[in-house]
Amino acid sequence: MVPLSGRRLARLDALAPDSLVAITAPAPAVASAAAPTLHWSTADDGVTDAWGATVALDGDSLAGLAPAARRTLAAVTALSDHDDAPAPRLYGGQCFDPARPHDADPAWAGAPRARLVLPTWTRTTLGGRTWLQWTGAAAAARALRWNIPDGVLPAAPPPAVRAPDPEARPRWEALVRA
């Protein structure tokens, strides 16, 4: 059951079925049976675990993805019965060395140079409170089971293989000094 009431529930019902919605509610700080696909932790942002990807933006750089990121976040209708609920958030990164083609490294084959993801499920602990957030199409929101499903993740991927790179340390040191 979706954790909304009153005006916010009516607002969900009024959205077009394909509208992007983020629903956030307080949650117990318990571990999920499914390992997160993302873990983010900073002093200012608290601790976030995330599962799945409702939206994935790929490109050559984070700066190049910025317009699509702004459009994506602007399209999300954030709903919560709590005014202090965290807003939906994109997570991502980009290649560290822009001068070196990453696709030559087997460890990065097929990966984009930059990626931002709007997770399907997030659990954020900040300021002593824990929040659960689901993001997806408004039509799917009413049928939610309000917990992180065990089946959120596909089967575990094979272990990563790291290709040896004898130039890695000198190249990294040169980039840090630059």
PDB file of C-alpha atoms in Angstrom:
ATOM      1  CA  MET A   1       0.000   0.000   0.000  1.00  0.00           C
ATOM      2  CA  VAL A   2       1.324   3.405  -0.938  1.00  0.00           C
ATOM      3  CA  PRO A   3       2.154   5.526   2.163  1.00  0.00           C
ATOM      4  CA  LEU A   4       0.230   8.660   1.171  1.00  0.00           C
ATOM      5  CA  SER A   5      -2.961  10.224   2.452  1.00  0.00           C
ATOM      6  CA  GLY A   6      -5.317  13.105   1.739  1.00  0.00           C
ATOM      7  CA  ARG A   7      -4.223  15.691  -0.819  1.00  0.00           C
ATOM      8  CA  ARG A   8      -1.035  13.840  -1.723  1.00  0.00           C
ATOM      9  CA  LEU A   9      -2.911  10.654  -2.514  1.00  0.00           C
ATOM     10  CA  ALA A  10      -5.383  12.692  -4.597  1.00  0.00           C
ATOM     11  CA  ARG A  11      -2.438  14.299  -6.408  1.00  0.00           C
ATOM     12  CA  LEU A  12      -1.040  10.849  -7.246  1.00  0.00           C
ATOM     13  CA  ASP A  13      -4.431   9.788  -8.588  1.00  0.00           C
ATOM     14  CA  ALA A  14      -4.585  12.924 -10.777  1.00  0.00           C
ATOM     15  CA  LEU A  15      -1.233  12.269 -12.491  1.00  0.00           C
ATOM     16  CA  ALA A  16      -1.009  10.778 -15.971  1.00  0.00           C
ATOM     17  CA  PRO A  17      -0.176   7.053 -15.739  1.00  0.00           C
ATOM     18  CA  ASP A  18       3.281   7.521 -17.292  1.00  0.00           C
ATOM     19  CA  SER A  19       4.222  10.495 -15.068  1.00  0.00           C
ATOM     20  CA  LEU A  20       7.421  10.001 -13.105  1.00  0.00           C
ATOM     21  CA  VAL A  21       6.753  10.059  -9.362  1.00  0.00           C
ATOM     22  CA  ALA A  22       8.918   9.703  -6.247  1.00  0.00           C
ATOM     23  CA  ILE A  23       7.146   8.602  -3.075  1.00  0.00           C
ATOM     24  CA  THR A  24       9.031   8.962   0.213  1.00  0.00           C
ATOM     25  CA  ALA A  25       8.094   7.813   3.708  1.00  0.00           C
ATOM     26  CA  PRO A  26       9.835   7.135   7.017  1.00  0.00           C
ATOM     27  CA  ALA A  27      11.195   3.609   7.249  1.00  0.00           C
ATOM     28  CA  PRO A  28      12.797   1.412   9.876  1.00  0.00           C
ATOM     29  CA  ALA A  29      16.592   1.300   9.658  1.00  0.00           C
ATOM     30  CA  VAL A  30      16.726  -2.384   8.839  1.00  0.00           C
ATOM     31  CA  ALA A  31      18.854  -4.211   6.330  1.00  0.00           C
ATOM     32  CA  SER A  32      17.359  -5.503   3.113  1.00  0.00           C
ATOM     33  CA  ALA A  33      17.682  -9.091   1.969  1.00  0.00           C
ATOM     34  CA  ALA A  34      18.933  -7.710  -1.361  1.00  0.00           C
ATOM     35  CA  ALA A  35      22.396  -6.151  -1.511  1.00  0.00           C
ATOM     36  CA  PRO A  36      22.257  -2.553  -2.790  1.00  0.00           C
ATOM     37  CA  THR A  37      23.492  -1.673  -6.270  1.00  0.00           C
ATOM     38  CA  LEU A  38      24.722   1.665  -4.910  1.00  0.00           C
ATOM     39  CA  HIS A  39      26.024   2.812  -1.543  1.00  0.00           C
ATOM     40  CA  TRP A  40      26.624   6.545  -0.917  1.00  0.00           C
ATOM     41  CA  SER A  41      27.884   7.996   2.355  1.00  0.00           C
ATOM     42  CA  THR A  42      29.022  11.504   3.305  1.00  0.00           C
ATOM     43  CA  ALA A  43      28.822  13.595   6.451  1.00  0.00           C
ATOM     44  CA  ASP A  44      26.379  16.058   4.827  1.00  0.00           C
ATOM     45  CA  ASP A  45      24.252  13.586   2.853  1.00  0.00           C
ATOM     46  CA  GLY A  46      23.957  10.759   5.368  1.00  0.00           C
ATOM     47  CA  VAL A  47      23.995   7.165   4.163  1.00  0.00           C
ATOM     48  CA  THR A  48      22.037   6.000   1.124  1.00  0.00           C
ATOM     49  CA  ASP A  49      21.621   2.520  -0.287  1.00  0.00           C
ATOM     50  CA  ALA A  50      19.870   2.164  -3.635  1.00  0.00           C
ATOM     51  CA  TRP A  51      18.419  -0.587  -5.789  1.00  0.00           C
ATOM     52  CA  GLY A  52      17.516  -0.612  -9.462  1.00  0.00           C
ATOM     53  CA  ALA A  53      17.405   2.224 -11.974  1.00  0.00           C
ATOM     54  CA  THR A  54      14.219   3.987 -13.040  1.00  0.00           C
ATOM     55  CA  VAL A  55      16.236   6.328 -15.290  1.00  0.00           C
ATOM     56  CA  ALA A  56      19.828   5.947 -16.544  1.00  0.00           C
ATOM     57  CA  LEU A  57      21.510   8.773 -18.462  1.00  0.00           C
ATOM     58  CA  ASP A  58      24.700   7.963 -20.396  1.00  0.00           C
ATOM     59  CA  GLY A  59      27.058  10.402 -22.093  1.00  0.00           C
ATOM     60  CA  ASP A  60      30.613  11.613 -22.543  1.00  0.00           C
ATOM     61  CA  SER A  61      30.800  13.744 -19.384  1.00  0.00           C
ATOM     62  CA  LEU A  62      28.743  14.782 -16.383  1.00  0.00           C
ATOM     63  CA  ALA A  63      28.706  18.332 -17.708  1.00  0.00           C
ATOM     64  CA  GLY A  64      27.219  17.038 -20.961  1.00  0.00           C
ATOM     65  CA  LEU A  65      24.552  15.144 -19.012  1.00  0.00           C
ATOM     66  CA  ALA A  66      23.579  18.186 -16.908  1.00  0.00           C
ATOM     67  CA  PRO A  67      20.700  19.369 -19.168  1.00  0.00           C
ATOM     68  CA  ALA A  68      19.157  15.867 -19.282  1.00  0.00           C
ATOM     69  CA  ALA A  69      19.651  15.551 -15.501  1.00  0.00           C
ATOM     70  CA  ARG A  70      17.801  18.845 -14.913  1.00  0.00           C
ATOM     71  CA  ARG A  71      14.943  17.774 -17.227  1.00  0.00           C
ATOM     72  CA  THR A  72      14.703  14.381 -15.490  1.00  0.00           C
ATOM     73  CA  LEU A  73      14.527  15.839 -11.981  1.00  0.00           C
ATOM     74  CA  ALA A  74      12.082  18.540 -13.109  1.00  0.00           C
ATOM     75  CA  ALA A  75       9.783  15.811 -14.470  1.00  0.00           C
ATOM     76  CA  VAL A  76       9.602  13.968 -11.121  1.00  0.00           C
ATOM     77  CA  THR A  77       6.591  14.693  -8.925  1.00  0.00           C
ATOM     78  CA  ALA A  78       7.837  14.217  -5.343  1.00  0.00           C
ATOM     79  CA  LEU A  79       5.118  13.052  -2.948  1.00  0.00           C
ATOM     80  CA  SER A  80       5.368  12.515   0.790  1.00  0.00           C
ATOM     81  CA  ASP A  81       3.200  13.123   3.830  1.00  0.00           C
ATOM     82  CA  HIS A  82       6.356  14.534   5.470  1.00  0.00           C
ATOM     83  CA  ASP A  83       7.688  17.988   4.567  1.00  0.00           C
ATOM     84  CA  ASP A  84      11.252  17.066   5.550  1.00  0.00           C
ATOM     85  CA  ALA A  85      11.486  13.994   3.278  1.00  0.00           C
ATOM     86  CA  PRO A  86      14.595  13.907   1.070  1.00  0.00           C
ATOM     87  CA  ALA A  87      14.156  14.895  -2.567  1.00  0.00           C
ATOM     88  CA  PRO A  88      14.763  12.452  -5.434  1.00  0.00           C
ATOM     89  CA  ARG A  89      18.414  12.374  -6.418  1.00  0.00           C
ATOM     90  CA  LEU A  90      20.614  11.263  -9.303  1.00  0.00           C
ATOM     91  CA  TYR A  91      23.844   9.376  -8.575  1.00  0.00           C
ATOM     92  CA  GLY A  92      26.703   8.776 -10.961  1.00  0.00           C
ATOM     93  CA  GLY A  93      30.220   9.355 -12.090  1.00  0.00           C
ATOM     94  CA  GLN A  94      32.526   9.677 -15.044  1.00  0.00           C
ATOM     95  CA  CYS A  95      35.921   8.534 -16.299  1.00  0.00           C
ATOM     96  CA  PHE A  96      38.758   9.872 -14.210  1.00  0.00           C
ATOM     97  CA  ASP A  97      41.223  10.347 -17.084  1.00  0.00           C
ATOM     98  CA  PRO A  98      39.487  12.187 -19.941  1.00  0.00           C
ATOM     99  CA  ALA A  99      42.577  11.943 -22.155  1.00  0.00           C
ATOM    100  CA  ARG A 100      42.645   8.149 -22.187  1.00  0.00           C
ATOM    101  CA  PRO A 101      39.996   6.129 -23.997  1.00  0.00           C
ATOM    102  CA  HIS A 102      38.469   3.889 -21.353  1.00  0.00           C
ATOM    103  CA  ASP A 103      37.066   1.340 -23.782  1.00  0.00           C
ATOM    104  CA  ALA A 104      40.606   0.032 -24.421  1.00  0.00           C
ATOM    105  CA  ASP A 105      40.630  -1.250 -20.839  1.00  0.00           C
ATOM    106  CA  PRO A 106      38.776  -4.602 -20.632  1.00  0.00           C
ATOM    107  CA  ALA A 107      37.532  -3.737 -17.137  1.00  0.00           C
ATOM    108  CA  TRP A 108      35.474  -0.863 -18.655  1.00  0.00           C
ATOM    109  CA  ALA A 109      34.418  -2.445 -21.955  1.00  0.00           C
ATOM    110  CA  GLY A 110      30.898  -1.357 -22.859  1.00  0.00           C
ATOM    111  CA  ALA A 111      30.662   1.214 -20.062  1.00  0.00           C
ATOM    112  CA  PRO A 112      29.728   4.811 -20.878  1.00  0.00           C
ATOM    113  CA  ARG A 113      32.227   7.599 -20.156  1.00  0.00           C
ATOM    114  CA  ALA A 114      29.661   9.166 -17.802  1.00  0.00           C
ATOM    115  CA  ARG A 115      26.452   7.862 -16.219  1.00  0.00           C
ATOM    116  CA  LEU A 116      23.753   9.256 -13.923  1.00  0.00           C
ATOM    117  CA  VAL A 117      21.084   7.022 -12.390  1.00  0.00           C
ATOM    118  CA  LEU A 118      17.779   7.806 -10.694  1.00  0.00           C
ATOM    119  CA  PRO A 119      17.347   4.709  -8.504  1.00  0.00           C
ATOM    120  CA  THR A 120      14.071   2.840  -8.256  1.00  0.00           C
ATOM    121  CA  TRP A 121      14.418   2.334  -4.482  1.00  0.00           C
ATOM    122  CA  THR A 122      16.556   4.307  -2.030  1.00  0.00           C
ATOM    123  CA  ARG A 123      16.924   4.034   1.711  1.00  0.00           C
ATOM    124  CA  THR A 124      18.521   7.158   3.199  1.00  0.00           C
ATOM    125  CA  THR A 125      19.528   7.692   6.818  1.00  0.00           C
ATOM    126  CA  LEU A 126      20.116  11.341   7.647  1.00  0.00           C
ATOM    127  CA  GLY A 127      19.919  13.203  10.937  1.00  0.00           C
ATOM    128  CA  GLY A 128      18.825  10.137  12.890  1.00  0.00           C
ATOM    129  CA  ARG A 129      15.883   9.373  10.541  1.00  0.00           C
ATOM    130  CA  THR A 130      15.586   6.739   7.848  1.00  0.00           C
ATOM    131  CA  TRP A 131      13.557   7.231   4.675  1.00  0.00           C
ATOM    132  CA  LEU A 132      12.462   4.819   1.977  1.00  0.00           C
ATOM    133  CA  GLN A 133      11.843   6.261  -1.485  1.00  0.00           C
ATOM    134  CA  TRP A 134      10.393   4.618  -4.578  1.00  0.00           C
ATOM    135  CA  THR A 135      10.605   6.238  -8.021  1.00  0.00           C
ATOM    136  CA  GLY A 136       8.671   5.082 -11.065  1.00  0.00           C
ATOM    137  CA  ALA A 137       5.571   5.552 -13.197  1.00  0.00           C
ATOM    138  CA  ALA A 138       2.491   6.871 -11.406  1.00  0.00           C
ATOM    139  CA  ALA A 139       0.443   3.928 -12.714  1.00  0.00           C
ATOM    140  CA  ALA A 140       2.670   1.478 -10.820  1.00  0.00           C
ATOM    141  CA  ALA A 141       2.622   3.443  -7.541  1.00  0.00           C
ATOM    142  CA  ARG A 142      -0.774   2.201  -6.319  1.00  0.00           C
ATOM    143  CA  ALA A 143       0.326  -1.457  -6.516  1.00  0.00           C
ATOM    144  CA  LEU A 144       3.497  -0.928  -4.469  1.00  0.00           C
ATOM    145  CA  ARG A 145       4.460  -3.276  -1.692  1.00  0.00           C
ATOM    146  CA  TRP A 146       6.087  -0.685   0.561  1.00  0.00           C
ATOM    147  CA  ASN A 147       9.324  -2.506   1.270  1.00  0.00           C
ATOM    148  CA  ILE A 148      12.445  -3.196  -0.723  1.00  0.00           C
ATOM    149  CA  PRO A 149      11.570  -6.312  -2.690  1.00  0.00           C
ATOM    150  CA  ASP A 150      13.943  -9.250  -2.525  1.00  0.00           C
ATOM    151  CA  GLY A 151      13.756  -9.524  -6.301  1.00  0.00           C
ATOM    152  CA  VAL A 152      14.948  -5.989  -7.054  1.00  0.00           C
ATOM    153  CA  LEU A 153      18.329  -7.222  -8.198  1.00  0.00           C
ATOM    154  CA  PRO A 154      19.190  -9.535 -11.061  1.00  0.00           C
ATOM    155  CA  ALA A 155      21.405 -12.502 -10.329  1.00  0.00           C
ATOM    156  CA  ALA A 156      24.797 -11.520  -8.927  1.00  0.00           C
ATOM    157  CA  PRO A 157      27.224 -10.510 -11.679  1.00  0.00           C
ATOM    158  CA  PRO A 158      30.463 -12.430 -12.078  1.00  0.00           C
ATOM    159  CA  PRO A 159      33.386 -11.038 -10.088  1.00  0.00           C
ATOM    160  CA  ALA A 160      35.147  -8.093 -11.702  1.00  0.00           C
ATOM    161  CA  VAL A 161      38.363  -8.789 -13.542  1.00  0.00           C
ATOM    162  CA  ARG A 162      41.043  -6.162 -13.290  1.00  0.00           C
ATOM    163  CA  ALA A 163      43.379  -5.945 -16.250  1.00  0.00           C
ATOM    164  CA  PRO A 164      46.975  -5.170 -15.304  1.00  0.00           C
ATOM    165  CA  ASP A 165      48.059  -1.681 -16.304  1.00  0.00           C
ATOM    166  CA  PRO A 166      51.767  -0.975 -15.730  1.00  0.00           C
ATOM    167  CA  GLU A 167      51.256   2.716 -16.558  1.00  0.00           C
ATOM    168  CA  ALA A 168      48.416   3.279 -14.095  1.00  0.00           C
ATOM    169  CA  ARG A 169      50.374   4.647 -11.133  1.00  0.00           C
ATOM    170  CA  PRO A 170      52.563   7.118 -13.085  1.00  0.00           C
ATOM    171  CA  ARG A 171      49.543   8.317 -15.090  1.00  0.00           C
ATOM    172  CA  TRP A 172      47.483   8.766 -11.886  1.00  0.00           C
ATOM    173  CA  GLU A 173      50.336  10.674 -10.206  1.00  0.00           C
ATOM    174  CA  ALA A 174      50.657  12.968 -13.233  1.00  0.00           C
ATOM    175  CA  LEU A 175      46.899  13.677 -13.184  1.00  0.00           C
ATOM    176  CA  VAL A 176      46.935  14.432  -9.457  1.00  0.00           C
ATOM    177  CA  ARG A 177      49.880  16.817  -9.887  1.00  0.00           C
ATOM    178  CA  ALA A 178      48.179  18.591 -12.813  1.00  0.00           C
TER     179      ALA A 178
END
